[in-house]
Coordinates of C-alpha atoms in Angstrom, one line a residue:
X1 CA 24.9 98.9 -30.2
X2 CA 21.2 99.8 -30.4
X3 CA 19.2 100.3 -27.3
X4 CA 16.3 97.9 -26.6
X5 CA 13.1 98.6 -28.4
X6 CA 10.1 99.2 -26.1
X7 CA 6.4 99.0 -27.0
X8 CA 6.1 102.8 -26.8
X9 CA 8.9 103.2 -29.4
X10 CA 7.3 101.0 -32.0
X11 CA 5.9 102.3 -35.2
X12 CA 3.3 100.2 -37.0
X13 CA 4.2 99.7 -40.6
X14 CA 1.6 98.7 -43.1
X15 CA 2.2 95.6 -45.3
X16 CA 0.3 95.2 -48.6
X17 CA -2.8 93.1 -48.4
X18 CA -2.9 92.5 -44.6
X19 CA -5.6 93.9 -42.4
X20 CA -5.3 94.4 -38.7
X21 CA -5.1 91.3 -36.5
X22 CA -6.6 91.5 -33.1
X23 CA -6.7 88.9 -30.3
X24 CA -9.1 89.1 -27.4
X25 CA -8.5 86.9 -24.4
X26 CA -11.6 86.0 -22.3
X27 CA -10.9 83.5 -19.6
X28 CA -14.6 82.7 -18.9
X29 CA -14.6 80.7 -15.8
X30 CA -18.2 81.6 -14.8
X31 CA -21.3 83.0 -16.5
X32 CA -21.6 84.9 -19.8
X33 CA -20.2 88.3 -18.9
X34 CA -16.7 88.1 -20.2
X35 CA -17.7 86.4 -23.4
X36 CA -20.6 88.9 -24.2
X37 CA -18.4 91.9 -23.5
X38 CA -15.6 90.5 -25.8
X39 CA -18.1 89.8 -28.5
X40 CA -19.5 93.3 -28.4
X41 CA -16.1 94.8 -28.7
X42 CA -15.0 92.4 -31.5
X43 CA -18.2 93.1 -33.5
X44 CA -17.7 96.8 -33.2
X45 CA -14.0 96.7 -34.2
X46 CA -14.8 94.7 -37.3
X47 CA -17.3 97.3 -38.3
X48 CA -14.6 100.0 -38.1
X49 CA -12.0 97.7 -39.7
X50 CA -13.7 95.4 -42.2
X51 CA -10.4 93.9 -43.3
X52 CA -9.4 92.9 -39.8
X53 CA -9.1 89.4 -38.4
X54 CA -10.3 89.1 -34.8
X55 CA -9.8 85.9 -32.7
X56 CA -11.4 85.5 -29.3
X57 CA -9.9 82.9 -27.0
X58 CA -12.5 81.7 -24.6
X59 CA -13.2 79.0 -22.1
X60 CA -17.0 79.4 -22.4
X61 CA -18.9 76.2 -23.2
X62 CA -21.7 78.1 -24.9
X63 CA -19.6 80.4 -27.2
X64 CA -20.8 78.4 -30.2
X65 CA -24.4 79.6 -29.5
X66 CA -23.6 83.2 -30.4
X67 CA -23.3 84.9 -33.8
X68 CA -20.2 86.8 -34.6
X69 CA -19.6 89.3 -37.4
X70 CA -17.7 88.1 -40.5
X71 CA -14.0 88.5 -39.7
X72 CA -14.5 87.4 -36.0
X73 CA -13.8 83.8 -34.9
X74 CA -12.9 82.0 -31.7
X75 CA -10.8 79.3 -30.2
X76 CA -12.2 77.5 -27.3
X77 CA -9.8 76.3 -24.6
X78 CA -10.8 73.6 -22.1
X79 CA -13.4 75.0 -19.7
X80 CA -13.0 75.5 -15.9
X81 CA -15.7 76.3 -13.4
X82 CA -15.8 78.0 -10.0
X83 CA -17.2 75.9 -7.2
X84 CA -19.3 77.4 -4.4
X85 CA -16.3 77.4 -2.0
X86 CA -14.4 79.6 -4.5
X87 CA -12.1 76.8 -5.8
X88 CA -12.0 75.7 -9.4
X89 CA -12.3 72.4 -11.3
X90 CA -12.4 71.3 -14.9
X91 CA -15.7 71.8 -16.7
X92 CA -15.7 68.5 -18.7
X93 CA -12.3 66.9 -18.8
X94 CA -11.5 64.1 -16.4
X95 CA -8.1 65.4 -15.6
X96 CA -6.4 67.5 -12.9
X97 CA -6.9 71.2 -13.0
X98 CA -3.2 71.9 -13.4
X99 CA -3.1 69.7 -16.5
X100 CA -6.1 71.5 -18.0
X101 CA -4.4 74.9 -17.3
X102 CA -1.2 73.6 -19.0
X103 CA -3.3 72.6 -22.1
X104 CA -5.0 76.0 -22.1
X105 CA -1.7 77.8 -21.9
X106 CA -0.3 75.9 -24.8
X107 CA -3.3 76.6 -27.0
X108 CA -3.2 80.3 -26.1
X109 CA 0.6 80.6 -26.9
X110 CA 0.2 78.8 -30.2
X111 CA -2.7 80.9 -31.2
X112 CA -0.7 84.1 -30.5
X113 CA 2.3 82.7 -32.6
X114 CA 0.1 81.9 -35.5
X115 CA -2.1 85.0 -35.5
X116 CA 0.7 87.4 -34.8
X117 CA -1.7 90.1 -33.6
X118 CA -1.2 93.8 -33.7
X119 CA -3.5 94.4 -30.8
X120 CA -4.3 92.2 -27.8
X121 CA -7.2 93.0 -25.5
X122 CA -7.2 91.0 -22.2
X123 CA -10.5 90.9 -20.3
X124 CA -10.2 91.5 -16.6
X125 CA -7.3 89.1 -15.6
X126 CA -3.8 90.6 -16.3
X127 CA -2.1 87.3 -16.0
X128 CA -4.9 85.1 -17.2
X129 CA -6.4 82.2 -15.3
X130 CA -3.8 80.9 -12.9
X131 CA -1.1 82.7 -14.8
X132 CA -1.8 80.9 -18.1
X133 CA -1.4 84.1 -20.2
X134 CA 2.2 85.0 -19.0
X135 CA 4.2 83.1 -21.7
X136 CA 2.0 84.5 -24.4
X137 CA 2.3 88.0 -23.0
X138 CA 6.1 87.7 -23.1
X139 CA 6.0 86.6 -26.7
X140 CA 3.5 89.3 -27.7
X141 CA 5.5 92.0 -26.1
X142 CA 8.7 90.9 -27.8
X143 CA 6.9 90.9 -31.1
X144 CA 5.8 94.5 -30.6
X145 CA 2.0 93.9 -30.1
X146 CA 0.0 96.6 -28.3
X147 CA -1.5 95.0 -25.2
X148 CA -4.5 96.4 -23.4
X149 CA -6.2 95.3 -20.2
X150 CA -10.0 95.9 -20.3
X151 CA -11.9 95.9 -17.0
X152 CA -15.5 96.4 -16.2
X153 CA -16.8 99.4 -14.2
X154 CA -16.6 97.6 -10.9
X155 CA -14.2 94.8 -10.0
X156 CA -14.7 94.1 -6.3
X157 CA -14.4 95.8 -2.9
X158 CA -10.9 97.4 -2.5
X159 CA -10.1 95.3 0.5
X160 CA -10.6 92.1 -1.6
X161 CA -9.2 93.3 -4.9
X162 CA -5.8 94.6 -3.6
X163 CA -4.7 91.3 -2.0
X164 CA -6.1 89.3 -4.9
X165 CA -4.0 91.2 -7.4
X166 CA -0.9 91.1 -5.3
X167 CA -1.3 87.3 -4.9
X168 CA -1.6 86.9 -8.7
X169 CA 1.3 89.2 -9.5
X170 CA -1.2 91.3 -11.5
X171 CA 0.4 94.7 -10.9
X172 CA 3.9 93.6 -11.9
X173 CA 2.4 92.0 -15.0
X174 CA 0.6 95.3 -15.9
X175 CA 3.8 97.3 -15.6
X176 CA 5.9 94.8 -17.5
X177 CA 3.6 94.0 -20.4
X178 CA 0.7 96.4 -20.8
X179 CA 0.4 99.6 -22.8
X180 CA -3.0 100.7 -21.5
X181 CA -6.0 100.0 -19.3
X182 CA -9.5 100.6 -20.5
X183 CA -12.2 100.8 -17.9
X184 CA -15.6 100.1 -19.5
X185 CA -17.4 102.6 -17.4
X186 CA -17.3 106.2 -16.2
X187 CA -14.9 107.7 -13.6
X188 CA -17.8 109.7 -12.1
X189 CA -19.6 106.4 -11.5
X190 CA -16.8 104.4 -9.9
X191 CA -13.0 104.0 -10.1
X192 CA -12.4 100.2 -9.9
X193 CA -8.6 100.4 -9.7
X194 CA -8.3 103.4 -7.3
X195 CA -7.0 101.4 -4.4
X196 CA -4.3 99.5 -6.3
X197 CA -0.7 100.6 -5.8
X198 CA 0.0 101.4 -9.4
X199 CA 3.0 103.5 -10.3
X200 CA 1.8 107.1 -11.0
X201 CA 3.2 107.1 -14.6
X202 CA 1.3 103.9 -15.3
X203 CA -1.9 105.3 -13.8
X204 CA -1.8 107.9 -16.6
X205 CA -2.5 105.0 -19.1
X206 CA -6.0 104.4 -17.7
X207 CA -8.8 105.5 -20.0
X208 CA -12.5 105.5 -19.0
X209 CA -14.5 104.6 -22.1
X210 CA -18.0 104.7 -20.9
X211 CA -20.4 101.8 -20.9
X212 CA -20.7 99.5 -23.9
X213 CA -23.9 100.3 -25.7
X214 CA -25.9 97.3 -26.9
X215 CA -28.0 97.4 -30.1
X216 CA -30.9 95.2 -31.0
X217 CA -29.5 92.9 -33.8
X218 CA -31.2 93.1 -37.2
X219 CA -31.2 89.3 -37.4
X220 CA -34.0 87.8 -35.4
X221 CA -33.3 84.8 -33.2
X222 CA -34.9 81.4 -34.1
X223 CA -36.3 81.1 -30.5
X224 CA -40.1 81.1 -30.4
X225 CA -41.2 83.4 -27.6
X226 CA -44.3 82.7 -25.4
X227 CA -47.6 84.4 -26.2
X228 CA -47.3 86.6 -23.1
X229 CA -44.5 88.6 -24.9
X230 CA -47.2 90.0 -27.1
X231 CA -48.3 92.3 -24.3
X232 CA -46.3 94.3 -21.7
X233 CA -44.2 91.8 -19.7
X234 CA -41.4 91.7 -17.2
X235 CA -38.1 90.0 -18.3
X236 CA -36.5 88.1 -15.5
X237 CA -32.9 87.3 -16.2
X238 CA -30.1 86.0 -13.9
X239 CA -27.6 86.2 -16.7
X240 CA -25.8 82.9 -17.1
X241 CA -28.0 81.5 -14.3
X242 CA -25.3 79.6 -12.4
X243 CA -26.0 81.6 -9.3
X244 CA -29.6 82.6 -10.1
X245 CA -31.6 80.1 -8.1
X246 CA -32.5 82.3 -5.2
X247 CA -33.5 85.3 -7.4
X248 CA -35.8 83.1 -9.5
X249 CA -37.3 81.5 -6.4
X250 CA -38.1 85.0 -5.0
X251 CA -39.8 86.2 -8.1
X252 CA -41.9 83.1 -8.5
X253 CA -43.0 83.3 -4.8
X254 CA -44.3 86.8 -5.5
X255 CA -46.5 85.6 -8.4
X256 CA -47.6 82.6 -6.2
X257 CA -48.7 84.9 -3.4
X258 CA -50.2 87.8 -5.4
X259 CA -52.2 86.5 -8.4
X260 CA -53.0 90.1 -9.6
X261 CA -49.6 91.5 -10.4
X262 CA -50.0 94.0 -13.3
X263 CA -47.6 92.4 -15.8
X264 CA -46.8 88.8 -16.6
X265 CA -43.2 87.6 -16.3
X266 CA -40.9 85.7 -18.7
X267 CA -38.0 84.0 -16.9
X268 CA -34.9 83.2 -18.9
X269 CA -33.0 80.7 -16.7
X270 CA -29.6 81.0 -18.3
X271 CA -27.5 78.1 -19.6
X272 CA -25.8 77.4 -16.3
X273 CA -28.8 77.1 -14.0
X274 CA -28.7 73.6 -12.4
X275 CA -30.9 71.1 -14.3
X276 CA -32.6 70.1 -11.0
X277 CA -33.5 73.7 -10.2
X278 CA -34.8 74.3 -13.6
X279 CA -37.1 71.2 -13.4
X280 CA -38.5 72.3 -10.0
X281 CA -39.1 75.8 -11.3
X282 CA -40.9 74.6 -14.4
X283 CA -43.3 72.6 -12.1
X284 CA -44.2 75.8 -10.2
X285 CA -44.5 77.8 -13.4
X286 CA -46.9 75.3 -14.9
X287 CA -49.4 76.4 -12.1
X288 CA -49.0 80.1 -12.8
X289 CA -51.0 81.6 -15.8
X290 CA -48.9 84.8 -15.9
X291 CA -45.4 83.3 -15.9
X292 CA -43.5 81.5 -18.7
X293 CA -39.9 80.4 -19.0
X294 CA -37.1 79.9 -21.5
X295 CA -33.8 78.1 -20.8
X296 CA -31.5 80.3 -22.9
X297 CA -31.6 82.9 -25.6
X298 CA -28.5 84.2 -27.3
X299 CA -30.4 87.2 -28.6
X300 CA -31.4 88.7 -25.3
X301 CA -31.4 92.2 -26.8
X302 CA -34.6 91.3 -28.7
X303 CA -36.3 90.1 -25.6
X304 CA -35.2 93.0 -23.4
X305 CA -36.2 95.5 -26.1
X306 CA -39.7 94.0 -26.1
X307 CA -40.0 94.0 -22.3
X308 CA -41.8 96.6 -20.3
X309 CA -39.2 96.3 -17.5
X310 CA -36.5 94.0 -16.2
X311 CA -35.6 92.1 -13.0
X312 CA -32.0 91.0 -12.8
X313 CA -29.0 90.4 -10.6
X314 CA -27.0 93.3 -11.9
X315 CA -24.1 91.9 -13.8
X316 CA -22.2 94.2 -16.1
X317 CA -23.7 93.1 -19.4
X318 CA -27.3 93.1 -18.2
X319 CA -26.7 96.6 -16.8
X320 CA -25.4 97.8 -20.1
X321 CA -28.5 96.4 -21.8
X322 CA -30.8 98.1 -19.3
X323 CA -29.1 101.4 -20.0
X324 CA -28.9 100.9 -23.8
X325 CA -32.5 99.9 -24.2
X326 CA -33.7 102.4 -21.5
X327 CA -35.6 99.9 -19.4
X328 CA -37.0 100.3 -15.9
X329 CA -35.2 97.8 -13.8
X330 CA -35.3 96.1 -10.4
X331 CA -32.0 94.7 -9.5
X332 CA -31.2 92.2 -6.7
X333 CA -27.3 92.0 -6.6
X334 CA -25.5 89.0 -5.3
X335 CA -23.0 89.7 -2.4
X336 CA -20.7 86.7 -3.0
X337 CA -18.2 85.7 -4.0
X338 CA -17.6 89.3 -5.0
X339 CA -19.3 92.6 -4.0
X340 CA -19.1 93.8 -7.6
X341 CA -22.8 93.6 -8.3
X342 CA -23.7 95.2 -5.0
X343 CA -21.3 98.2 -5.5
X344 CA -22.6 98.7 -9.1
X345 CA -26.2 98.5 -8.0
X346 CA -25.9 100.9 -5.1
X347 CA -24.1 103.4 -7.3
X348 CA -26.8 103.1 -10.0
X349 CA -29.6 103.5 -7.5
X350 CA -27.9 106.6 -6.0
X351 CA -27.9 108.1 -9.5
X352 CA -31.6 107.2 -10.0
X353 CA -30.9 104.7 -12.8
X354 CA -32.6 101.7 -11.2
X355 CA -34.2 100.4 -8.0
X356 CA -33.0 97.4 -6.0
X357 CA -33.7 95.0 -3.2
X358 CA -31.1 93.8 -0.7
X359 CA -28.9 91.1 -2.2
X360 CA -28.5 89.5 1.3
X361 CA -31.8 87.8 0.4
X362 CA -30.0 85.8 -2.2
X363 CA -27.9 83.9 0.3
X364 CA -28.9 80.2 0.3
X365 CA -31.3 79.6 3.2
X366 CA -32.3 83.3 3.5
X367 CA -36.0 83.9 4.4
X368 CA -37.4 85.9 1.5
X369 CA -40.7 87.8 1.8
X370 CA -42.8 87.2 -1.3
X371 CA -44.9 90.4 -0.7
X372 CA -41.7 92.5 -0.6
X373 CA -41.0 91.3 -4.1
X374 CA -44.6 91.7 -5.2
X375 CA -44.6 95.3 -3.9
X376 CA -41.4 96.0 -5.9
X377 CA -42.9 94.5 -9.0
X378 CA -46.0 96.7 -8.6
X379 CA -43.8 99.8 -8.4
X380 CA -41.8 99.1 -11.6
X381 CA -44.2 100.9 -14.0
X382 CA -43.9 104.1 -12.0
X383 CA -40.1 104.3 -12.0
X384 CA -38.4 107.0 -14.1
X385 CA -36.6 105.7 -17.2
X386 CA -32.8 105.4 -16.8
X387 CA -32.3 108.0 -19.5
X388 CA -33.6 110.7 -17.2
X389 CA -30.5 110.2 -15.0
X390 CA -27.8 109.5 -17.5
X391 CA -24.3 110.9 -17.0
X392 CA -22.5 112.6 -19.9
X393 CA -21.0 110.1 -22.4
X394 CA -22.5 107.2 -20.4
X395 CA -22.9 104.9 -23.3
X396 CA -20.0 106.0 -25.5
X397 CA -17.8 103.0 -24.7
X398 CA -17.6 101.4 -28.2
X399 CA -17.0 104.7 -30.1
X400 CA -14.3 105.5 -27.5
X401 CA -12.6 102.2 -28.1
X402 CA -12.6 103.0 -31.8
X403 CA -10.8 106.3 -31.0
X404 CA -8.3 104.6 -28.7
X405 CA -7.4 101.9 -31.3
X406 CA -7.3 104.1 -34.4
X407 CA -3.6 105.0 -34.0
X408 CA -2.7 101.3 -33.7
X409 CA -5.0 99.8 -36.3
X410 CA -5.0 102.5 -38.9
X411 CA -1.8 101.1 -40.2
X412 CA -1.5 97.4 -39.3
X413 CA 1.8 96.1 -38.1
X414 CA 4.0 93.6 -40.0
X415 CA 7.5 94.8 -39.2
X416 CA 8.8 96.6 -36.1
X417 CA 11.0 99.6 -36.4
X418 CA 11.8 102.6 -34.2
X419 CA 9.9 105.8 -34.6
X420 CA 11.9 108.5 -36.3
X421 CA 14.0 110.3 -33.7
X422 CA 14.4 114.0 -33.4
X423 CA 17.6 113.8 -35.5
X424 CA 15.3 112.5 -38.4
X425 CA 17.2 109.2 -38.6
X426 CA 15.2 105.9 -38.3
X427 CA 17.0 102.8 -37.0

């Protein structure tokens, strides 16, 4: 009787006429970070494997606003959103959250069955949103797919991350289903999983890729930019915008109190900023000759490349863009519901990559000093460029992912068989 086949004993066997198949799971309960990270990885992998088929499973309501390379497509599952108290609800459907999760789970499982991927990259959540990924993981593992967890450089404070992962059963899922963990950052910058009680043997499967470099797309967006972008300007971006109200308010107050700031500002609200907040901000901006606004731009790389400097909240993707395009940046990191942005920002400031203001000022009801922001804006042109403080291999994330996937995707999988044993006999 043959012994069970484990994922580490599987040899990938090339079938004729079939390119690699890759599935990327991005649960997307809030903001744009997971989606934009998954898109960057998918577009890179399709460059290296033009015959591949890559499917992104996402809950983002704005995924259709982004361009994807030929060979990359997506399936959108019903969206869910995080409420201010940390709980979740459905984004659009008038049904209970448990029913929406069951629907998402079914779509994910059927997508896995139909695609039959060789490689699966799971973004951040080892078990998926509320465990929705577990049935698919069992199916994928049985079929011999390689399964990787990809996590950003910082997850949360250890005292919050450890109980969260224990509650979700994330560590047991990692050990049972996953072949590797990729950290999209540098070990010298931060070790996001250091506090987790991972088995020593499994900890050897962690690879630090470096940050994911962003390039300016050759295709120009259709968005018409305001005239102030024809001279040096500050790009103000709260990412998705769902929690960006306080940061935008603080920046606007600086321009209202100091009418002689050296550079104009272009504020990109983000698609998730509340409509009421956007309307109130536009009323204030109409009175400021040196401030303009856009609601959303899916080609933010173009805007950031044109900007003289950036003010942001310090999410992972914006941080990658700041490093990639070598922009002087002022970051105001949020402190809730996670300390992720604060930890990243403090580490980056310690290394001399950016400057920051205390994110405690973003708490609703906080008293924010307009002149503190104005002073920080005035200091932006004198900051060193981030490139003067880069760590080795800082932006090598995408090439590193190419290297890590080459043994798996060089010969796409159709059938599963054992590797040849030392006796030279294949089963």
